[in-house]
mmCIF file of C-alpha atoms in Angstrom:
data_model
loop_
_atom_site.group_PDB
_atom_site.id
_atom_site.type_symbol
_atom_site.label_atom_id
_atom_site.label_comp_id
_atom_site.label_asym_id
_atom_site.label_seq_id
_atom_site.Cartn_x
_atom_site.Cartn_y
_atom_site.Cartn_z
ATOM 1 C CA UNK A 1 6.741 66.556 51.242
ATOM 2 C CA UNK A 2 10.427 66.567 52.087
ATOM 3 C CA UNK A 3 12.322 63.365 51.421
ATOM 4 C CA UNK A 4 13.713 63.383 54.646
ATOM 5 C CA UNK A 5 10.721 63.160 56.067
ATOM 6 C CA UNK A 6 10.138 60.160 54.465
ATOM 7 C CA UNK A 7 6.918 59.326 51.622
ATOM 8 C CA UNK A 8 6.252 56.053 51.686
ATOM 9 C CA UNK A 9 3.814 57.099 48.444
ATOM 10 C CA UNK A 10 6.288 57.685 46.373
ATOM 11 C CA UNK A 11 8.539 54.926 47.321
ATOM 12 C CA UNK A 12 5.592 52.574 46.585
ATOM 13 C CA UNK A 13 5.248 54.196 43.253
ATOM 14 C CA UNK A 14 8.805 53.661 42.337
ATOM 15 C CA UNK A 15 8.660 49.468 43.473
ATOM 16 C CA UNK A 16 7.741 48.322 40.368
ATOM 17 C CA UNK A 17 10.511 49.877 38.553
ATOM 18 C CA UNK A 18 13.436 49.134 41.730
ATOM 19 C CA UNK A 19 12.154 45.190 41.707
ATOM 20 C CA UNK A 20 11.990 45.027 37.450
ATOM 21 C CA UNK A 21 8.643 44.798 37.727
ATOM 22 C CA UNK A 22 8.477 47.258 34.972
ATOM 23 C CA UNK A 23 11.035 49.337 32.952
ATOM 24 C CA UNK A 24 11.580 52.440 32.631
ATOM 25 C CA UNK A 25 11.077 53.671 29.173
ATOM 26 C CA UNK A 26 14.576 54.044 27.338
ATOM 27 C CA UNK A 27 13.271 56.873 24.949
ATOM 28 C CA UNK A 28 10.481 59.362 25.182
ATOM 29 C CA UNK A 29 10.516 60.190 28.786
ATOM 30 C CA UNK A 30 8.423 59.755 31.639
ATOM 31 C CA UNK A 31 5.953 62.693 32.924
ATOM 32 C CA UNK A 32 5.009 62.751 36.771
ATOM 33 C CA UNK A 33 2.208 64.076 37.736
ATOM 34 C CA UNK A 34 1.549 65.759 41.442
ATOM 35 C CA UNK A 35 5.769 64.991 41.511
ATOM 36 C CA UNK A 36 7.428 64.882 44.759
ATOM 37 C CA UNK A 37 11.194 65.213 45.401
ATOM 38 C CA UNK A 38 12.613 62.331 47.355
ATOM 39 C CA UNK A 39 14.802 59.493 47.898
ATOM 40 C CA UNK A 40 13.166 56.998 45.590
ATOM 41 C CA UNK A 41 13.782 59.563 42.582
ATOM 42 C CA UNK A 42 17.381 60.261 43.776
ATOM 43 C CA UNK A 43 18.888 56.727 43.651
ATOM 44 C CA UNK A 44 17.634 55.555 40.685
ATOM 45 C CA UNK A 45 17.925 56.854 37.087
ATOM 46 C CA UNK A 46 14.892 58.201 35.996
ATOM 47 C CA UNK A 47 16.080 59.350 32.328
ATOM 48 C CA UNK A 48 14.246 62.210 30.757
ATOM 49 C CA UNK A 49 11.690 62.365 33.721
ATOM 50 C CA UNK A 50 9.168 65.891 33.365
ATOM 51 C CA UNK A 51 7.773 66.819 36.901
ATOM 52 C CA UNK A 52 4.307 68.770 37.164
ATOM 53 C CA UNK A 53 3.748 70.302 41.043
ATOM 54 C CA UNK A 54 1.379 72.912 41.859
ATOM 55 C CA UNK A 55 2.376 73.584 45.475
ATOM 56 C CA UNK A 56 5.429 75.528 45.718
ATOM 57 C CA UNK A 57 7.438 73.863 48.357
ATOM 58 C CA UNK A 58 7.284 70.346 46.619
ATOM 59 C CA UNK A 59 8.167 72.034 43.230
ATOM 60 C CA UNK A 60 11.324 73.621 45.012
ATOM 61 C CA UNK A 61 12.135 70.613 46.879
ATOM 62 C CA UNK A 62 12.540 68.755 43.002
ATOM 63 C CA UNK A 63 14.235 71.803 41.490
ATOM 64 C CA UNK A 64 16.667 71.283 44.721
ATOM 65 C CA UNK A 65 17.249 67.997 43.538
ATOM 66 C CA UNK A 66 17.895 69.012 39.763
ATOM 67 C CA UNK A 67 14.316 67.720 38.324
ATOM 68 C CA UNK A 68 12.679 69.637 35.888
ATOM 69 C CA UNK A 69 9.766 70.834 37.047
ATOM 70 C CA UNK A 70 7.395 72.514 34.303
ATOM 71 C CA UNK A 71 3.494 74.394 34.761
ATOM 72 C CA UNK A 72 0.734 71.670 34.613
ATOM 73 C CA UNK A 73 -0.773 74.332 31.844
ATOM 74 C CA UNK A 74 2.052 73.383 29.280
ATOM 75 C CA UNK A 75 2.232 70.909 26.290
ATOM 76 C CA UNK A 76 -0.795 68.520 27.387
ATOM 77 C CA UNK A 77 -0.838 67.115 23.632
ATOM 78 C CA UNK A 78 2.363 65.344 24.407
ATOM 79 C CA UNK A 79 2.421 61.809 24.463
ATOM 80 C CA UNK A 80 4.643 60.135 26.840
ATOM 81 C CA UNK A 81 5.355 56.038 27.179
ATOM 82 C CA UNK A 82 5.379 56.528 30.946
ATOM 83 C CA UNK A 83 2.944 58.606 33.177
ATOM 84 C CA UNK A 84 3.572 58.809 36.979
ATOM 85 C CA UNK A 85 1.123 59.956 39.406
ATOM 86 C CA UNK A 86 0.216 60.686 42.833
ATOM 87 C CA UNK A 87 -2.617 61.370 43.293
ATOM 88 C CA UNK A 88 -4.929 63.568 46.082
ATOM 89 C CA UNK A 89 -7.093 62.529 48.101
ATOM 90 C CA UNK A 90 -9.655 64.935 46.850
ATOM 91 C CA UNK A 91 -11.756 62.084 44.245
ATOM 92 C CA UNK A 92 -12.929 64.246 41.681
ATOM 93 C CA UNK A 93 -9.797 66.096 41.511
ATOM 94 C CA UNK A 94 -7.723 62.103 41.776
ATOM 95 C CA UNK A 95 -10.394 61.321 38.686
ATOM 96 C CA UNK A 96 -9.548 64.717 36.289
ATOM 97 C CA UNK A 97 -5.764 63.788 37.114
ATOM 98 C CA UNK A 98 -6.637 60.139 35.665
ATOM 99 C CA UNK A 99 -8.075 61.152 32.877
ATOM 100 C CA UNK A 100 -4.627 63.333 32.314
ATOM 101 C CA UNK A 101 -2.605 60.703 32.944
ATOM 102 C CA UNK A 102 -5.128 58.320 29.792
ATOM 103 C CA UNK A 103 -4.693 61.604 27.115
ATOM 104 C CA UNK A 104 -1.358 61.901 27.719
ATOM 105 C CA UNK A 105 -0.182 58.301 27.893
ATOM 106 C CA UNK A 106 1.347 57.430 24.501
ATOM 107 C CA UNK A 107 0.015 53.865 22.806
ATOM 108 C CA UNK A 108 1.394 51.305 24.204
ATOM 109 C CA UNK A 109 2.491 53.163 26.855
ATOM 110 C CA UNK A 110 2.178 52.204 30.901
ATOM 111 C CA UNK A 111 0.206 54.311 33.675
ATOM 112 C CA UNK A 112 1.678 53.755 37.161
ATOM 113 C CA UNK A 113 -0.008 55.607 40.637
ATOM 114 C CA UNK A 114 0.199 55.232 44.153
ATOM 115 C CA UNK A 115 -1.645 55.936 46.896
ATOM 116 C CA UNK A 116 -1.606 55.322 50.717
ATOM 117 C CA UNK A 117 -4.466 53.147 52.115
ATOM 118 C CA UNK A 118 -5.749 56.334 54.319
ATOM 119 C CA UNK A 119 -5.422 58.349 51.264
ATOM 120 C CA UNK A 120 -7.891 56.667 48.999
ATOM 121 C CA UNK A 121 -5.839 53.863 47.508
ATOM 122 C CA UNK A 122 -8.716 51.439 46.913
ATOM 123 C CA UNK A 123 -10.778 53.977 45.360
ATOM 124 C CA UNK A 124 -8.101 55.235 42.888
ATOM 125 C CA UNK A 125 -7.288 51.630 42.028
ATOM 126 C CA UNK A 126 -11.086 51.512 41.334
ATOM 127 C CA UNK A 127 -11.006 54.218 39.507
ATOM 128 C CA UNK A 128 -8.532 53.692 37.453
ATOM 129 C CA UNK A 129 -9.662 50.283 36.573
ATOM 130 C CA UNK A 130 -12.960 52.012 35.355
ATOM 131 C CA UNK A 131 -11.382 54.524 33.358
ATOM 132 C CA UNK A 132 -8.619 52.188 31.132
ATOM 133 C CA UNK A 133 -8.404 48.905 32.571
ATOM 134 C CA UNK A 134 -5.681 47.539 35.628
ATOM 135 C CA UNK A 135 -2.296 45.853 34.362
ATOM 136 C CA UNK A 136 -0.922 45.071 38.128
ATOM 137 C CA UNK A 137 -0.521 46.466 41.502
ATOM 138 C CA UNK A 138 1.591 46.061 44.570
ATOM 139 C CA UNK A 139 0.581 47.027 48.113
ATOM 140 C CA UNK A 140 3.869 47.867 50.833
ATOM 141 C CA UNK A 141 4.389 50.551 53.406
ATOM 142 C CA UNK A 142 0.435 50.714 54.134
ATOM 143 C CA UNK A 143 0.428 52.139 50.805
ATOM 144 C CA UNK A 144 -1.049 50.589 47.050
ATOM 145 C CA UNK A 145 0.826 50.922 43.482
ATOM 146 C CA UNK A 146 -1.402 49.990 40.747
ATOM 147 C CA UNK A 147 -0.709 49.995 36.864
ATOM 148 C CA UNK A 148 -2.408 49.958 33.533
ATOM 149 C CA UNK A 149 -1.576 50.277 30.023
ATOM 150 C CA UNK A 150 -4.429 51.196 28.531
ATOM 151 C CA UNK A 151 -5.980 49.609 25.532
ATOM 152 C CA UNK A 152 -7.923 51.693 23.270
ATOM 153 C CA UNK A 153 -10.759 49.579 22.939
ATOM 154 C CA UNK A 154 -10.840 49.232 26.855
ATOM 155 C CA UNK A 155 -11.111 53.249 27.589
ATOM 156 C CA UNK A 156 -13.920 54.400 28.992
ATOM 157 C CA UNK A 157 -14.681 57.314 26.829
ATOM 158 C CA UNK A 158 -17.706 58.534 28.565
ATOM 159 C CA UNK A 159 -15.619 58.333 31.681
ATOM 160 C CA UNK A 160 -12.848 60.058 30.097
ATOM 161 C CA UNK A 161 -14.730 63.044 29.192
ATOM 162 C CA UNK A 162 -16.750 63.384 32.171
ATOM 163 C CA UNK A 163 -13.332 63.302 34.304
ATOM 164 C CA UNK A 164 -11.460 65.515 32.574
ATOM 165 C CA UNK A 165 -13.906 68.421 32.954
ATOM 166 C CA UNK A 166 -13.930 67.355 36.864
ATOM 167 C CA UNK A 167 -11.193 69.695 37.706
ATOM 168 C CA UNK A 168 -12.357 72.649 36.071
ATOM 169 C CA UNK A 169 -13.302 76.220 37.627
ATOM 170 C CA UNK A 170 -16.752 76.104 38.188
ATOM 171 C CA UNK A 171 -18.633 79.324 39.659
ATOM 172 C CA UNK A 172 -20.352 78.638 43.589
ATOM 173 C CA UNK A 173 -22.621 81.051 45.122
ATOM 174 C CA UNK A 174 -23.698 82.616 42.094
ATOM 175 C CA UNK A 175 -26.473 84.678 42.872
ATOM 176 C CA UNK A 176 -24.863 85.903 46.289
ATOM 177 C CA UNK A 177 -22.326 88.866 46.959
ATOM 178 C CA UNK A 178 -20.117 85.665 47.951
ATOM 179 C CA UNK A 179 -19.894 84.326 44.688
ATOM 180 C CA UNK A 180 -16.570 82.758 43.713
ATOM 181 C CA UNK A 181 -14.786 80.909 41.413
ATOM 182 C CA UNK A 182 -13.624 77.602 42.456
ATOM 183 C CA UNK A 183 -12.320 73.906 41.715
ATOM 184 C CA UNK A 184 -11.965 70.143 43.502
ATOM 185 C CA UNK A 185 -8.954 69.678 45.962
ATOM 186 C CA UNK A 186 -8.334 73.905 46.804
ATOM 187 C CA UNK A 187 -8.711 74.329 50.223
ATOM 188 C CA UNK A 188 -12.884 74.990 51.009
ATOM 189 C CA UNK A 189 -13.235 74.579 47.542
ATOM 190 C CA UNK A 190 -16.793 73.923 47.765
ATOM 191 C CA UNK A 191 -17.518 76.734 50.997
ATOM 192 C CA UNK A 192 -16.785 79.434 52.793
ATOM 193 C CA UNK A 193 -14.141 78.487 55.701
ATOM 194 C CA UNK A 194 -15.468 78.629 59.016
ATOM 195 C CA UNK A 195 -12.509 80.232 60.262
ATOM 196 C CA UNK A 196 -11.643 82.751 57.452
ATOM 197 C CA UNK A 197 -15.443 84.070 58.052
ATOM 198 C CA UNK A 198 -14.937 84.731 61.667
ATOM 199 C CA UNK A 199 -11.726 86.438 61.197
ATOM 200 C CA UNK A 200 -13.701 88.622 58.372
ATOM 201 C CA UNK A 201 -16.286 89.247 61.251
ATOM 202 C CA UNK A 202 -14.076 91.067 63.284
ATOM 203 C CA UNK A 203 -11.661 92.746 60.904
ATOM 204 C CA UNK A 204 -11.737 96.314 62.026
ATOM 205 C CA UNK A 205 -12.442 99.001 59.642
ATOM 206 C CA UNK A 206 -9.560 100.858 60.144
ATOM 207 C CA UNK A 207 -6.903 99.154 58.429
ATOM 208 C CA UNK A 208 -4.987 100.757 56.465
ATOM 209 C CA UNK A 209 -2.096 101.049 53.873
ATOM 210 C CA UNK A 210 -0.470 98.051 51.882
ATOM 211 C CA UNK A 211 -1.594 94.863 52.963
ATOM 212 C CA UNK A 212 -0.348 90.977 52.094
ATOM 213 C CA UNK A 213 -2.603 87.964 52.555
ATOM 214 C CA UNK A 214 -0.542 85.187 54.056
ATOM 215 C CA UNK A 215 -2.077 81.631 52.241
ATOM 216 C CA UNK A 216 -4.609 83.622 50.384
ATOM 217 C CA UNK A 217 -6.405 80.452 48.940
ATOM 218 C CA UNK A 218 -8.827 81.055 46.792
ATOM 219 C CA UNK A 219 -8.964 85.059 47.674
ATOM 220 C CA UNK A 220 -11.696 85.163 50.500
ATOM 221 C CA UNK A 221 -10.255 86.963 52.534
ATOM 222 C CA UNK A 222 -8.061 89.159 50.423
ATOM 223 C CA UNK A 223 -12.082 89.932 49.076
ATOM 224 C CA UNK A 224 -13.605 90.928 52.189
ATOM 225 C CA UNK A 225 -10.749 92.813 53.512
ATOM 226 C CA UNK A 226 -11.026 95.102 50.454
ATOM 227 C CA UNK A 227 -14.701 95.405 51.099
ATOM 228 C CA UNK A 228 -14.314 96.189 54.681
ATOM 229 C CA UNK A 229 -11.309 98.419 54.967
ATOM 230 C CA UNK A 230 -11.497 101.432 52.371
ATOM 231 C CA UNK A 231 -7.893 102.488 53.702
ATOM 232 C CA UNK A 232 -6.222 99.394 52.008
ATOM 233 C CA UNK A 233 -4.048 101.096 48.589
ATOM 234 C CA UNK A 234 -2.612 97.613 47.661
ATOM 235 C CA UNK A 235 -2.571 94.049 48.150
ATOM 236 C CA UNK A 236 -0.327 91.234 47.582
ATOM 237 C CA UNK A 237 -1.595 87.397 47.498
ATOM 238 C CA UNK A 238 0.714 84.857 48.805
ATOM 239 C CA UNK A 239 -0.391 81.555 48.182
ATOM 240 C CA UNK A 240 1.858 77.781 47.525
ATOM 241 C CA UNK A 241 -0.631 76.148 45.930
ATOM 242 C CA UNK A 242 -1.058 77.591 42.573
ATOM 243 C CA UNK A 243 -4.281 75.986 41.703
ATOM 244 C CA UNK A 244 -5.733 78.453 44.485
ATOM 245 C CA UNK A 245 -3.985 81.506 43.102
ATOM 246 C CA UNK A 246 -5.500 80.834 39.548
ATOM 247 C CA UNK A 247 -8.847 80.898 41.276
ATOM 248 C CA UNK A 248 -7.910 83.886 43.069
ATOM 249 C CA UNK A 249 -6.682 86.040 40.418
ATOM 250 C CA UNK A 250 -10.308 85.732 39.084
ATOM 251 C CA UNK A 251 -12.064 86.429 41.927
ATOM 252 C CA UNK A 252 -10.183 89.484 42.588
ATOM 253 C CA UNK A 253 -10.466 90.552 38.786
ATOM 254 C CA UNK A 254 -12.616 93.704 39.747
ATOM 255 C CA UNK A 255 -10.270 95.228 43.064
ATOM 256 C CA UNK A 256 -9.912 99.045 42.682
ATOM 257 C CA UNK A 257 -6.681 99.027 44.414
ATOM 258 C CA UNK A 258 -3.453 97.479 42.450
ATOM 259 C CA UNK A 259 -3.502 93.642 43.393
ATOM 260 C CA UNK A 260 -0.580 91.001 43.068
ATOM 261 C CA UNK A 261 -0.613 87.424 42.861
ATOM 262 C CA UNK A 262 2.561 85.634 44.450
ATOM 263 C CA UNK A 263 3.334 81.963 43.697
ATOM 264 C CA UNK A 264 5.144 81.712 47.182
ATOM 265 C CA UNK A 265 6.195 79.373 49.988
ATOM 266 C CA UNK A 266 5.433 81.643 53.180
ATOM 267 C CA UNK A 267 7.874 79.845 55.054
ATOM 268 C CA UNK A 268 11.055 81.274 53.484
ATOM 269 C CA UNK A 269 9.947 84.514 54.367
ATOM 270 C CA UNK A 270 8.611 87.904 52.615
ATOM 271 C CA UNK A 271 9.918 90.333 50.164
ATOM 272 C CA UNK A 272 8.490 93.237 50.841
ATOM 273 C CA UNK A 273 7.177 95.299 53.802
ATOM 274 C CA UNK A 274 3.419 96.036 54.655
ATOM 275 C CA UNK A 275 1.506 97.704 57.291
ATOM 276 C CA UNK A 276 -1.312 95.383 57.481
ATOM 277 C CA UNK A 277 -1.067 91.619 57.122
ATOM 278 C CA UNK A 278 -4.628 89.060 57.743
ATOM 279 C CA UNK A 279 -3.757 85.449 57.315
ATOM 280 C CA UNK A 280 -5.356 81.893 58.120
ATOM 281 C CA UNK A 281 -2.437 79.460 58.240
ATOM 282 C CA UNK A 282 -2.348 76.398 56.831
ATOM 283 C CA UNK A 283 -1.486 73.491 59.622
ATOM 284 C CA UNK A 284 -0.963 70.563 57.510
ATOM 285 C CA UNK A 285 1.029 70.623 54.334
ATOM 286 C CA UNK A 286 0.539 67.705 51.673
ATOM 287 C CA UNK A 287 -0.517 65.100 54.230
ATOM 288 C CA UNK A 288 -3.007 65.181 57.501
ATOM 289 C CA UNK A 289 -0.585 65.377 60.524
ATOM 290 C CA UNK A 290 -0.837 68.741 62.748
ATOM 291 C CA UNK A 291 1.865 70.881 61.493
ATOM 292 C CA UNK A 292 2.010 73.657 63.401
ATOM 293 C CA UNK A 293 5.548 74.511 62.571
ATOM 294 C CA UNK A 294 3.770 76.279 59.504
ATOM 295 C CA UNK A 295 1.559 78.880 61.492
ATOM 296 C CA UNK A 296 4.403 79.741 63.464
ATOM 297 C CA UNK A 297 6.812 80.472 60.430
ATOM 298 C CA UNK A 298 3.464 82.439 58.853
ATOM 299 C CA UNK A 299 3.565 84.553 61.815
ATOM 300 C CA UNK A 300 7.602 84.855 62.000
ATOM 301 C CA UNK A 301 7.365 85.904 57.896
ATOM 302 C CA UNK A 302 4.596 88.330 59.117
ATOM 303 C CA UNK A 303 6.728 89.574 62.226
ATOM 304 C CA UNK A 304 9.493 90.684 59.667
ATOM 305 C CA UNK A 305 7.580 92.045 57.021
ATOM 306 C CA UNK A 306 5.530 94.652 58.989
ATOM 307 C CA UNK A 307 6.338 98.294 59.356
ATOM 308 C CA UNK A 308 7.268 99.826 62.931
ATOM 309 C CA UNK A 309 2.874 99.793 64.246
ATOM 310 C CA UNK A 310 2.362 97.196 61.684
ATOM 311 C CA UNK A 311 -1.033 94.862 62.219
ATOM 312 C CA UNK A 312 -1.219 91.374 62.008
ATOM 313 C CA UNK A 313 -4.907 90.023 61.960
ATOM 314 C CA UNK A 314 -4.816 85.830 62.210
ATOM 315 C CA UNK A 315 -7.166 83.119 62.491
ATOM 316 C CA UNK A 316 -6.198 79.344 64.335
ATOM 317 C CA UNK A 317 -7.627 76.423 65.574
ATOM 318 C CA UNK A 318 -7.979 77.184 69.445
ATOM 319 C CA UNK A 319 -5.579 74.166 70.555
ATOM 320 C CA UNK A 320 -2.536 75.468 67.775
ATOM 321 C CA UNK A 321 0.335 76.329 70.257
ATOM 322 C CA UNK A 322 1.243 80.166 68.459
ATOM 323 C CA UNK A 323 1.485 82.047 71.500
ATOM 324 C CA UNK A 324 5.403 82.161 71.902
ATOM 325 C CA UNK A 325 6.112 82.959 68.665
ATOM 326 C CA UNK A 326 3.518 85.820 68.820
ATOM 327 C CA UNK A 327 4.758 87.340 72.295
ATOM 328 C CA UNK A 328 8.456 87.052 71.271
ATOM 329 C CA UNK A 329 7.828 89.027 68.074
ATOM 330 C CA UNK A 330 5.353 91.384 68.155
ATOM 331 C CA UNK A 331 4.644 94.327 71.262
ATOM 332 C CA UNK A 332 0.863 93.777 71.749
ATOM 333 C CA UNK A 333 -1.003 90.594 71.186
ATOM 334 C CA UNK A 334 -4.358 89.966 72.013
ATOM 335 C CA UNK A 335 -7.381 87.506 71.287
ATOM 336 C CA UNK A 336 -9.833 89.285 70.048
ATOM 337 C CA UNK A 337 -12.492 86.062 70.074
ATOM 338 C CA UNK A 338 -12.936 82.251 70.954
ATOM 339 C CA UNK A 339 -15.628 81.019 68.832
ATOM 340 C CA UNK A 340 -16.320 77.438 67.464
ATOM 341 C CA UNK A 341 -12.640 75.810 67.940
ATOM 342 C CA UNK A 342 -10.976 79.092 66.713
ATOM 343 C CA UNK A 343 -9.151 82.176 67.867
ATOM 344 C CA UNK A 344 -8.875 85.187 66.286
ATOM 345 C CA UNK A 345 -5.641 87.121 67.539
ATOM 346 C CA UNK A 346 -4.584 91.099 66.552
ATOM 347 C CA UNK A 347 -0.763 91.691 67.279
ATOM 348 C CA UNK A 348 0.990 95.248 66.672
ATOM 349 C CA UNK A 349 4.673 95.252 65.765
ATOM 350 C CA UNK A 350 6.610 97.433 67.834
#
């Protein structure tokens, strides 16, 4: 989320230490988990703060602003007197990023996280109270920062093992040609996407040549349009949250065709060319709001990237305003089907 768009979350988060609440540590750093750029982080010293983001645009956004920003996969046996957090909504995925935040909180050391109030606040602050105990909270902004430094004889160990294998990849579907890999807080982690499967409904057979998925998820789609369209020679993911493209590089493990994986904010355009492009836009980013500014810079990224009879196959929500944007860029667009509060739309570059 872009400071300038304001997050109250993380402004809440950072109260305790603004107001001397708390202190920051003075040695050992701080890590911050789910770590969002913004104005609360940029007029304060925050000394030897580590940054873990999974979703590309908010790990930008804190390079931007000169925060290191590392792979949530790296050094989890260090111990750190201060661990940030915000967490997602999502509860089991909120609970395995808990249970980080107890293994990798150094003794003695202090857990802060925030929530907002329509994001689960009184159920993380439950949560957390479970797992290790609460030291404090605050509640401003429609929004909840609560605290704990854990005791060792007050964590819940049970708990603590339980949670941490909560975020895991866990196999769905397993005795179905649908079968995929999955984990808590993806996007239809735990499904098939009601939109994505009517778009793979009426892909045509015919296309052909090198083809990019446009927020590719956990690879449903990329899947099925190798199934369906023998013509396709290659395939490149594009996907922001890199949780999903983990997922997806396992689900595509057995493609015949060469396949690659691309940790990528659509937005800021497309490296390469291709003559076929199927995407299912994301319309919020980190929050809930409609964002439809998204889907339209999807299609604009997809608009550019296409070769001269180029295909763009792309599934919406029936009210998503992405006509304009698909009329001034591409020669022929047309909806191919209304079904179920989606639209399913085939436009040819000139």
């Amino acid at each position: 989320m872009a400071a300038d768009h304001g997050d109250p979350a993380l402004d809440i988060l950072c109260l305790p230490f603004d107001t001397d609440v708390l202190a920051w540590p003075q040695a050992g750093g701080a890590l911050f988990l789910r770590a969002r750029a913004g104005v609360a982080l940029r007029t304060a010293t925050r000394p030897r703060l580590i940054c873990e983001q999974s979703f590309r645009p908010a790990a930008d956004a804190l390079e931007r602003d000169g925060w290191t920003v590392r792979d949530a996969s790296v050094d989890r046996n260090t111990h750190y007197p201060l661990v940030l957090a915000l967490p997602p909504r999502q509860r089991d995925e909120a609970r395995a990023l808990f249970a980080r935040a107890v293994a990798q909180c150094a003794p003695g050391g202090t857990i802060v996280a925030c929530m907002a109030n329509d994001e689960g606040a009184k159920s993380g602050e439950s949560d957390l109270k479970a797992l290790c105990g609460l030291s404090g909270n605050l509640s401003k902004q429609h929004c909840r920062v609560f605290w704990s430094t854990p005791d060792p004889a007050r964590i819940d160990a049970d708990l603590l093992s339980r949670w941490s294998a909560l975020d895991a990849p866990r196999m769905l579907m397993p005795d179905t040609d649908d079968a995929f890999v999955s984990r808590p807080g993806v996007f239809a982690w735990d499904r098939i996407d009601a939109a994505s499967a009517l778009l793979v409904a009426h892909l045509p057979d015919d296309l052909a040549g090198r083809a990019a998925d446009l927020g590719a998820g956990w690879g449903y789609l990329s899947r099925a349009l190798l199934r369906h369209c023998p013509g396709i020679v290659s395939l490149d993911l594009y996907e922001a949250e890199a949780r999903a493209l983990d997922l997806a590089r396992t689900n595509l493990a057995e493609a015949q065709v060469p396949v690659d994986f691309h940790w990528h904010d659509v937005t800021t355009g497309l490296p390469q060319r291709y003559d076929v492009i199927v995407s299912n836009p994301p319309f919020h980013a980190q929050g809930r709001a409609d964002r439809p500014d998204i889907g339209r810079a999807f299609i604009a990224a997809a608009a550019d990237a296409l070769n001269r009879r180029g295909r763009l196959w792309l599934v919406a929500n029936r009210h998503l305003p992405y006509e304009q944007v698909l009329d001034a860029r591409f020669a022929s667009v047309r909806t191919v089907a209304q079904a179920d509060g989606f639209k399913i739309i085939e436009a040819i570059k000139q």
